[in-house]
mmCIF file of N, CA, C and O in Angstrom:
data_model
loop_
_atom_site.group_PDB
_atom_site.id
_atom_site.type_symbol
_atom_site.label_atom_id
_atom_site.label_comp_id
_atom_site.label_asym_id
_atom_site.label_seq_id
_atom_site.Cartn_x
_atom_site.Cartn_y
_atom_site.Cartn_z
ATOM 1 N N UNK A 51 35.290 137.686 61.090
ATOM 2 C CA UNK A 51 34.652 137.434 59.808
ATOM 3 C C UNK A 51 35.470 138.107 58.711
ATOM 4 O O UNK A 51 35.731 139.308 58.788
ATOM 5 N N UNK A 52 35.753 137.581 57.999
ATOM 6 C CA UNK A 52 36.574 137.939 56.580
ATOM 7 C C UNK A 52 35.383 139.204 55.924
ATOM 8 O O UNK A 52 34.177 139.123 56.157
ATOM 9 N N UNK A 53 35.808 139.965 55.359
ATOM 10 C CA UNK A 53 35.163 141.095 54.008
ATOM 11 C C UNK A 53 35.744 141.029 53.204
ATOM 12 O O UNK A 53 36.863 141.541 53.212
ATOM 13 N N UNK A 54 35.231 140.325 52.064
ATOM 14 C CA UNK A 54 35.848 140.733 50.461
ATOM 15 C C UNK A 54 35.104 141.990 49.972
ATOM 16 O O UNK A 54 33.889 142.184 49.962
ATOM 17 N N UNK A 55 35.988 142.710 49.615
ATOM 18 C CA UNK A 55 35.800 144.501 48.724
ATOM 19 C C UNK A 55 35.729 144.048 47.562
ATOM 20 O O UNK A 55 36.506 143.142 47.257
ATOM 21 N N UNK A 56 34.790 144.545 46.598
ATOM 22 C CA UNK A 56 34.770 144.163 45.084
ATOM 23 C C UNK A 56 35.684 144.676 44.366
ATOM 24 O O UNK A 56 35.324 145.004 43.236
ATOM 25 N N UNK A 57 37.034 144.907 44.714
ATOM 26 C CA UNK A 57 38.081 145.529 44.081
ATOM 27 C C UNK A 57 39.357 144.096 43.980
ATOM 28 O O UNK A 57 40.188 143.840 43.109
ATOM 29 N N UNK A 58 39.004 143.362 45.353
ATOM 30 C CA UNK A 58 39.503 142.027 45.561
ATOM 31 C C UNK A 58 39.486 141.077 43.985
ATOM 32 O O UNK A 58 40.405 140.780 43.222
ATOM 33 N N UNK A 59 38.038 140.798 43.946
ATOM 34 C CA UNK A 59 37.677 140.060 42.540
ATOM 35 C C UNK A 59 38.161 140.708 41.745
ATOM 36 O O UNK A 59 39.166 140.218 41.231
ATOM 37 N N UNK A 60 37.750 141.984 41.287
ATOM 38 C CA UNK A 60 38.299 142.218 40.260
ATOM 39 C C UNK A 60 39.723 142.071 39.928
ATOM 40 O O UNK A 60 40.114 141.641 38.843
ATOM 41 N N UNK A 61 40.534 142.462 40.948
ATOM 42 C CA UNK A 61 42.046 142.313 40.710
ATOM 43 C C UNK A 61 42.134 141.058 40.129
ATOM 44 O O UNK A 61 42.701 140.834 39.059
ATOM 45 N N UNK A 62 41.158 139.620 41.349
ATOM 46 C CA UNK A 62 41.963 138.403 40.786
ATOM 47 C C UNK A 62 41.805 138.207 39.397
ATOM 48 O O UNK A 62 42.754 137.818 38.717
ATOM 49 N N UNK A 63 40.425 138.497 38.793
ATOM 50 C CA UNK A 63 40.155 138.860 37.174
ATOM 51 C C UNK A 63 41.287 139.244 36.605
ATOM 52 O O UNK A 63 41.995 138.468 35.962
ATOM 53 N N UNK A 64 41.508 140.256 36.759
ATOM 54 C CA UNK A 64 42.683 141.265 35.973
ATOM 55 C C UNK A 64 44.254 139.978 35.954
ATOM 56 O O UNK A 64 44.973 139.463 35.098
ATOM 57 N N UNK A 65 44.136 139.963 37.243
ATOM 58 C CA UNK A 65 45.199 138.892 37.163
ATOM 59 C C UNK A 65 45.367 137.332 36.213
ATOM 60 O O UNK A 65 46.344 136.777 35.712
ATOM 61 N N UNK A 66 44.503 137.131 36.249
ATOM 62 C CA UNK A 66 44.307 135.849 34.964
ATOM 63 C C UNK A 66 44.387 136.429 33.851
ATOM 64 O O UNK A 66 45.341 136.154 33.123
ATOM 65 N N UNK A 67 43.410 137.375 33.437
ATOM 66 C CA UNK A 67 43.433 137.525 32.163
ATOM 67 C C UNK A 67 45.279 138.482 31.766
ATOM 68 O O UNK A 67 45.718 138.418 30.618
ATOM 69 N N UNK A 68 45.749 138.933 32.417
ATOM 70 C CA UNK A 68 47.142 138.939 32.742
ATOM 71 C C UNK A 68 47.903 137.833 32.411
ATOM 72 O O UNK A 68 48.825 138.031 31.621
ATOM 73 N N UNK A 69 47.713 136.603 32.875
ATOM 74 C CA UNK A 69 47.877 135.603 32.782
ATOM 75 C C UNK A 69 49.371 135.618 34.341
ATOM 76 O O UNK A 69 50.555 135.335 34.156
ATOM 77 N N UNK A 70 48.831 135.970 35.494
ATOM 78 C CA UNK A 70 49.812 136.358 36.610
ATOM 79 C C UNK A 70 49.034 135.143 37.110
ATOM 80 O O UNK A 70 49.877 134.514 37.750
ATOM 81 N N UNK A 71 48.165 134.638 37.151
ATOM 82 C CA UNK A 71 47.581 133.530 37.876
ATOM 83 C C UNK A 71 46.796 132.618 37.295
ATOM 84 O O UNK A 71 45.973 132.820 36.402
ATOM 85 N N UNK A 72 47.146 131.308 37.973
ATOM 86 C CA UNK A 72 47.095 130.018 36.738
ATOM 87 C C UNK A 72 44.899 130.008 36.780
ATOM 88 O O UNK A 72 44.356 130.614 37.704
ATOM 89 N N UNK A 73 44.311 129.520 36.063
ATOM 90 C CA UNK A 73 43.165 128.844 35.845
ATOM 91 C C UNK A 73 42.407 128.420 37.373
ATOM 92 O O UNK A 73 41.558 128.980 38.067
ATOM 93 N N UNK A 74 43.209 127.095 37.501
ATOM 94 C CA UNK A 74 43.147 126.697 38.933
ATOM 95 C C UNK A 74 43.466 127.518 39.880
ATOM 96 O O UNK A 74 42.547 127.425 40.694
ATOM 97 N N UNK A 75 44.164 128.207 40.224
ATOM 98 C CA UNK A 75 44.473 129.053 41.501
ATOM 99 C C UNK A 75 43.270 129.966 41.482
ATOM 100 O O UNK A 75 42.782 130.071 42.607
ATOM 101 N N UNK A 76 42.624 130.679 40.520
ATOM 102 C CA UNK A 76 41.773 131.433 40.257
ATOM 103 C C UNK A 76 40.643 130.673 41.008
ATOM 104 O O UNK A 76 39.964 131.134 41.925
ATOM 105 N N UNK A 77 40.564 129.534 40.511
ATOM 106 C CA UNK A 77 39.394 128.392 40.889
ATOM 107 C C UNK A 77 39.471 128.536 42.230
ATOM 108 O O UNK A 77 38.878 129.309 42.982
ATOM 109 N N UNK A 78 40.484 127.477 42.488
ATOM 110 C CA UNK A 78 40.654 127.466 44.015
ATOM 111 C C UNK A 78 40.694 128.580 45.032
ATOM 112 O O UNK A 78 40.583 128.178 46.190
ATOM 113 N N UNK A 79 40.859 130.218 44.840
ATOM 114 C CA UNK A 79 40.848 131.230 45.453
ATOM 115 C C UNK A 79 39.018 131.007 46.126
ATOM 116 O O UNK A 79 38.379 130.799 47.157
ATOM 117 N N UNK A 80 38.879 131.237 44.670
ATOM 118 C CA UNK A 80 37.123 131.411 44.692
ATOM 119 C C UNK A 80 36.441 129.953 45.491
ATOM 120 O O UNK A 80 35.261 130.084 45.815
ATOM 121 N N UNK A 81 36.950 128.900 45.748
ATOM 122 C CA UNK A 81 36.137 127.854 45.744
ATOM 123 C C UNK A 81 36.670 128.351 47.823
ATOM 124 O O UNK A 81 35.895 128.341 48.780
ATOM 125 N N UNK A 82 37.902 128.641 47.834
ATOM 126 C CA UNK A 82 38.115 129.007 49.631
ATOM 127 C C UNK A 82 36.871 130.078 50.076
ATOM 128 O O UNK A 82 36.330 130.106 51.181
ATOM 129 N N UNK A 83 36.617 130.800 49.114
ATOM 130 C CA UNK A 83 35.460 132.262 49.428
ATOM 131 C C UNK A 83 34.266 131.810 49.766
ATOM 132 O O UNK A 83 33.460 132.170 50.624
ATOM 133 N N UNK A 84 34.266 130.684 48.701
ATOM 134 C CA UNK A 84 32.860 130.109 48.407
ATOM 135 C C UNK A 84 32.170 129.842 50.622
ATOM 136 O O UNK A 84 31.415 130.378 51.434
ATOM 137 N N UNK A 85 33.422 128.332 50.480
ATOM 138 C CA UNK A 85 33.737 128.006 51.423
ATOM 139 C C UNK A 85 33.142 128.398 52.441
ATOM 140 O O UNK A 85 32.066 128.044 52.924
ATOM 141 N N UNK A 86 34.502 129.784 53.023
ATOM 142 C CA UNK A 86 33.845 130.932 53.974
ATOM 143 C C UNK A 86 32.596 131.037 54.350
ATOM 144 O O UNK A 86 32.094 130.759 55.439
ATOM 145 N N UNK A 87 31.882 131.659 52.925
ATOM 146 C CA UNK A 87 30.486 131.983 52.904
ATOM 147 C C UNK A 87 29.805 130.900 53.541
ATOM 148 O O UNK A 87 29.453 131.068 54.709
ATOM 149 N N UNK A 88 29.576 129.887 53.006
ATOM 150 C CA UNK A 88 28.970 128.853 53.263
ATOM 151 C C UNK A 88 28.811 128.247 55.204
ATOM 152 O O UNK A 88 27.877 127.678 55.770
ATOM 153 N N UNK A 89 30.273 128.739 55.766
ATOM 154 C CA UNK A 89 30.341 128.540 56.928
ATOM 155 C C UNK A 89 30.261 129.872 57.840
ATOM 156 O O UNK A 89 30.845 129.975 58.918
ATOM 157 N N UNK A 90 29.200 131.198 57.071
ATOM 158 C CA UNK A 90 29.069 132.254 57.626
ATOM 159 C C UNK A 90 30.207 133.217 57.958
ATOM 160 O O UNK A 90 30.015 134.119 58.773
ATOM 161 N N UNK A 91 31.520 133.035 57.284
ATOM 162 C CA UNK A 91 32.154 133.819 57.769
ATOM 163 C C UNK A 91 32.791 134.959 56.603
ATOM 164 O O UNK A 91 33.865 135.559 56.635
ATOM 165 N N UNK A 92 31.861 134.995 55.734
ATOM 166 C CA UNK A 92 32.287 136.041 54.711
ATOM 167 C C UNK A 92 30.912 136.955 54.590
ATOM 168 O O UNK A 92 29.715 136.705 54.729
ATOM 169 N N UNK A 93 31.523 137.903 54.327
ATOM 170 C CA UNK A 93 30.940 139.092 54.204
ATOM 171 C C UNK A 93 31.379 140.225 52.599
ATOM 172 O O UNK A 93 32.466 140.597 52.158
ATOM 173 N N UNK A 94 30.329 140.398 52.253
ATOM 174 C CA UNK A 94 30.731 141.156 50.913
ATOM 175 C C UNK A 94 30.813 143.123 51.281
ATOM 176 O O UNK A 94 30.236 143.904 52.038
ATOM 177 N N UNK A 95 31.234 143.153 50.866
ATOM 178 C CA UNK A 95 31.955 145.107 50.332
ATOM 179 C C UNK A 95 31.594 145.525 49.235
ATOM 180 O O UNK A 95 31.847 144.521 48.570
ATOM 181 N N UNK A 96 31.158 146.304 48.467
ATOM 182 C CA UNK A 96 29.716 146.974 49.092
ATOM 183 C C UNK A 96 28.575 146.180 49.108
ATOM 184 O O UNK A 96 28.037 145.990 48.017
ATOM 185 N N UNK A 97 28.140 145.732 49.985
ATOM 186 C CA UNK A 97 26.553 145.373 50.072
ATOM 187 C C UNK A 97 25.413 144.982 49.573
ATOM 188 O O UNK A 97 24.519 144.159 49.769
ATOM 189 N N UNK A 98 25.983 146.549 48.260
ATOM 190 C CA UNK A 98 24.649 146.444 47.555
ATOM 191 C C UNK A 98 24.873 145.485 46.063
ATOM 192 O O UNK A 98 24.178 144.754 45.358
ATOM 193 N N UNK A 99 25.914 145.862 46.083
ATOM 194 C CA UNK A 99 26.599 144.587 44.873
ATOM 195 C C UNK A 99 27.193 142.798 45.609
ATOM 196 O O UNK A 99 28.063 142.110 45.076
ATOM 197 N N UNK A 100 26.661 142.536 46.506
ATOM 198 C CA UNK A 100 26.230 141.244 46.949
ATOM 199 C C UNK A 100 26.305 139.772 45.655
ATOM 200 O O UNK A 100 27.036 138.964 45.082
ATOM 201 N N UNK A 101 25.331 140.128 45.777
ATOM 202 C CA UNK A 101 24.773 139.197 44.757
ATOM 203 C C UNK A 101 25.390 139.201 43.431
ATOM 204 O O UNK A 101 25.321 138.230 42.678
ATOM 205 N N UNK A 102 25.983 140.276 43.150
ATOM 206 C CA UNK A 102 26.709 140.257 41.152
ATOM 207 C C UNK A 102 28.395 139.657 42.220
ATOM 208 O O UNK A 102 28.834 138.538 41.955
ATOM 209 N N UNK A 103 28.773 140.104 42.786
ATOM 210 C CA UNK A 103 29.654 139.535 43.544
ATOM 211 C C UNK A 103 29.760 138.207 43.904
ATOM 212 O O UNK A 103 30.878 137.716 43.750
ATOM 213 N N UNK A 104 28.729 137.369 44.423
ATOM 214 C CA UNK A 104 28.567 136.221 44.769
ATOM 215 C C UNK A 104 28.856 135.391 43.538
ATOM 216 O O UNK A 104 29.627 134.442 43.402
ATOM 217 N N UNK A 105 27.729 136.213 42.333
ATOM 218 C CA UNK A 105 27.839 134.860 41.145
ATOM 219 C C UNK A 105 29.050 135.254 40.473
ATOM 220 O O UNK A 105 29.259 134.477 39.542
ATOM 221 N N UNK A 106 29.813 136.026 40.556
ATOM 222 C CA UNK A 106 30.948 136.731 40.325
ATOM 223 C C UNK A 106 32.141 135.451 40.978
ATOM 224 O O UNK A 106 32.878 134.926 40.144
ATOM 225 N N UNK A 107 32.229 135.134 42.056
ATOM 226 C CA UNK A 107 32.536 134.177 42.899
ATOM 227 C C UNK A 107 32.536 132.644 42.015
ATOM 228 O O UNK A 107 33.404 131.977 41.451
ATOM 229 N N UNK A 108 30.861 132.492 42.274
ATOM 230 C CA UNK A 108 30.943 131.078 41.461
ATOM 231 C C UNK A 108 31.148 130.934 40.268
ATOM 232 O O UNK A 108 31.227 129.858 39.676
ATOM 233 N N UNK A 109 31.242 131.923 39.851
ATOM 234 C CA UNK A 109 32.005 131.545 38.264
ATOM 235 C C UNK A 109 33.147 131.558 38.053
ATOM 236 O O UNK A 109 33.568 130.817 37.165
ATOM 237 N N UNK A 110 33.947 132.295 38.693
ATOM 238 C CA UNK A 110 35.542 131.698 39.077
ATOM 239 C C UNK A 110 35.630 130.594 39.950
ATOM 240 O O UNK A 110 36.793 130.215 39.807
ATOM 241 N N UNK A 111 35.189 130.003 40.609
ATOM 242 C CA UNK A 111 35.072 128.680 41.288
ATOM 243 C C UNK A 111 35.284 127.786 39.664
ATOM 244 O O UNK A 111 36.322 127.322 39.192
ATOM 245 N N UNK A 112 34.454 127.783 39.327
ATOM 246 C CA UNK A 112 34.029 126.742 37.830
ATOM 247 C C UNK A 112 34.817 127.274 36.592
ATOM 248 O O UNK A 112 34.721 126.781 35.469
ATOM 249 N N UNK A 113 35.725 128.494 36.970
ATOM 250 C CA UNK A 113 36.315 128.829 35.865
ATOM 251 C C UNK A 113 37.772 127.620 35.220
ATOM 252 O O UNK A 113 38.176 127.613 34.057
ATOM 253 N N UNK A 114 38.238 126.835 36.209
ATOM 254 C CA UNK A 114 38.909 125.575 35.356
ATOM 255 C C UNK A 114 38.015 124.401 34.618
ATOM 256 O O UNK A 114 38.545 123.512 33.952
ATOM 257 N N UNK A 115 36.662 124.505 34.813
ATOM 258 C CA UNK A 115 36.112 123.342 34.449
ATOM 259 C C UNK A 115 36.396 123.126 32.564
ATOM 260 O O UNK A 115 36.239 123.967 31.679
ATOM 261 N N UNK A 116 36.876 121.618 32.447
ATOM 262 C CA UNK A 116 37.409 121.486 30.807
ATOM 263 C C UNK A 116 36.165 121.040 30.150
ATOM 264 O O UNK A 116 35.319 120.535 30.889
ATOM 265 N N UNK A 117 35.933 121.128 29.018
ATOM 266 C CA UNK A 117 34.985 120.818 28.454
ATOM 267 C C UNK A 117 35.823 119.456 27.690
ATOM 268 O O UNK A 117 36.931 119.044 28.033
ATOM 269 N N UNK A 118 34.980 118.907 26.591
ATOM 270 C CA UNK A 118 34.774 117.436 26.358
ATOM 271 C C UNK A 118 35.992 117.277 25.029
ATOM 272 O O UNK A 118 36.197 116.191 24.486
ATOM 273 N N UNK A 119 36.700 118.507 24.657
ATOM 274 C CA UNK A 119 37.676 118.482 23.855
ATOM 275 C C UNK A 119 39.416 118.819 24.113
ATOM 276 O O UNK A 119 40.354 119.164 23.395
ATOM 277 N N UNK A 120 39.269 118.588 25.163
ATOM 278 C CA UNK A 120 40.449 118.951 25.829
ATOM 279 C C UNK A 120 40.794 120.898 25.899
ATOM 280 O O UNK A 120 41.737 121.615 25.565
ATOM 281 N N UNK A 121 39.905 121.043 26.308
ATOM 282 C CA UNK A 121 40.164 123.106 26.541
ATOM 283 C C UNK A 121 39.063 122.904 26.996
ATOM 284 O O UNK A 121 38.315 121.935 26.862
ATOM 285 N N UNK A 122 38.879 124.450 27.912
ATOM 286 C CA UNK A 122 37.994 124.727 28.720
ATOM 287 C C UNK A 122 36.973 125.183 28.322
ATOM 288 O O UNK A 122 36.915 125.504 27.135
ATOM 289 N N UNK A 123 35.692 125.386 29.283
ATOM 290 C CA UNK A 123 34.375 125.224 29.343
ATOM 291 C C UNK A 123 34.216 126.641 28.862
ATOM 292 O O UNK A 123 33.505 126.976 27.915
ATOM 293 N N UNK A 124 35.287 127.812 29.955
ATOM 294 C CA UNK A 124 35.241 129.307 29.945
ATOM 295 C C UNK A 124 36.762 129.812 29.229
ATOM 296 O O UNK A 124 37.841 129.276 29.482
ATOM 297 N N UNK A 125 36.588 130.803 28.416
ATOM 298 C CA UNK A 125 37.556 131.919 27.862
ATOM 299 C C UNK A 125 37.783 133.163 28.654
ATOM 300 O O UNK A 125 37.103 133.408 29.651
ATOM 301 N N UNK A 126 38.612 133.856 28.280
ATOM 302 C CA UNK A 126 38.984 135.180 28.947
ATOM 303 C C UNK A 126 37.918 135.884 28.095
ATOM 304 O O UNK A 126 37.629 137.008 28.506
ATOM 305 N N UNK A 127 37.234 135.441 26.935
ATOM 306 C CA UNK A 127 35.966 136.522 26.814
ATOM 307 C C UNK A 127 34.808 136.303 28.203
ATOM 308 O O UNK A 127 34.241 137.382 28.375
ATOM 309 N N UNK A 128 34.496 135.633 28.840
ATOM 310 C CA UNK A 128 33.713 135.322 29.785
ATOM 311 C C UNK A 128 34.075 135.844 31.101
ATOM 312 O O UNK A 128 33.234 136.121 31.957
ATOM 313 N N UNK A 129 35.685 136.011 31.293
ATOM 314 C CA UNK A 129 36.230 137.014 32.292
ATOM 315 C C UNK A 129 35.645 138.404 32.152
ATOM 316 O O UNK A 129 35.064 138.978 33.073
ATOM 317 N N UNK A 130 35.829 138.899 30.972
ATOM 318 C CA UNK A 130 35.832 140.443 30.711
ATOM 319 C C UNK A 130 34.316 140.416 30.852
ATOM 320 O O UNK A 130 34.250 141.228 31.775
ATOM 321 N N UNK A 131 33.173 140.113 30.639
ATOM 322 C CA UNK A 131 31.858 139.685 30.799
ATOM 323 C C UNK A 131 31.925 140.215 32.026
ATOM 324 O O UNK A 131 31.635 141.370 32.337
ATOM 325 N N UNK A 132 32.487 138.966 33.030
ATOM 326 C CA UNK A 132 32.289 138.885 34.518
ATOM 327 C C UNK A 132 32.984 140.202 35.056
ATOM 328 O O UNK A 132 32.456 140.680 36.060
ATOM 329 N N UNK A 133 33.968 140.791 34.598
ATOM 330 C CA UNK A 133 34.701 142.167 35.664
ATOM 331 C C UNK A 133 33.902 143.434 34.833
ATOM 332 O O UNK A 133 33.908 144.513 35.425
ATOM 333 N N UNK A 134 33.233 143.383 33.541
ATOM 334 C CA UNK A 134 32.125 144.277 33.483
ATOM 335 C C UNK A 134 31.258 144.954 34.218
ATOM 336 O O UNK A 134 31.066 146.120 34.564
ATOM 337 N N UNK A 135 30.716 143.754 34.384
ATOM 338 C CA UNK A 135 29.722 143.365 35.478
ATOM 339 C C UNK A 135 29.514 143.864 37.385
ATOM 340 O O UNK A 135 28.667 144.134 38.237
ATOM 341 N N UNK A 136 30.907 143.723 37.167
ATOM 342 C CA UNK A 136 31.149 144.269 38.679
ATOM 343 C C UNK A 136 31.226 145.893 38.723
ATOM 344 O O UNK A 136 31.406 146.474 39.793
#
């Protein structure tokens, strides 16, 4: 079984807003985690932060989604939000 450590996310955070990793890759990291989970084989680090972790997860999953003007739905203000948080 895989363990993601909440130090994992945050890095990939840090890394976008860096701009070391594209939109999509960010997406797609998170959408493989998602994945995992879904087929029981992920496990979160620490425990008790689960759940801010998880939606932590799906919001980098959805973090390429474009909105209706050609740019995206989410900003790097919505990153810093999300690695707050953690």
């Amino acid at each position: 079984m895989r363990v993601i450590h909440i130090d994992e996310i945050k890095n990939e955070i840090q890394k976008v807003l860096a701009d070391e990793v594209s939109r999509s890759s960010c997406s797609e990291w998170a959408q493989y985690l998602r994945e995992e989970f879904d087929a029981g084989n992920l496990s979160f680090e620490p425990t008790k932060k689960e759940s801010t972790m998880w939606d932590t997860l799906l919001f980098l999953e959805g973090y390429d989604t474009p909105d209706f003007d050609d740019n995206y739905l989410f900003n790097k203000d919505d990153l810093e939000i999300y690695l707050k948080r953690l």
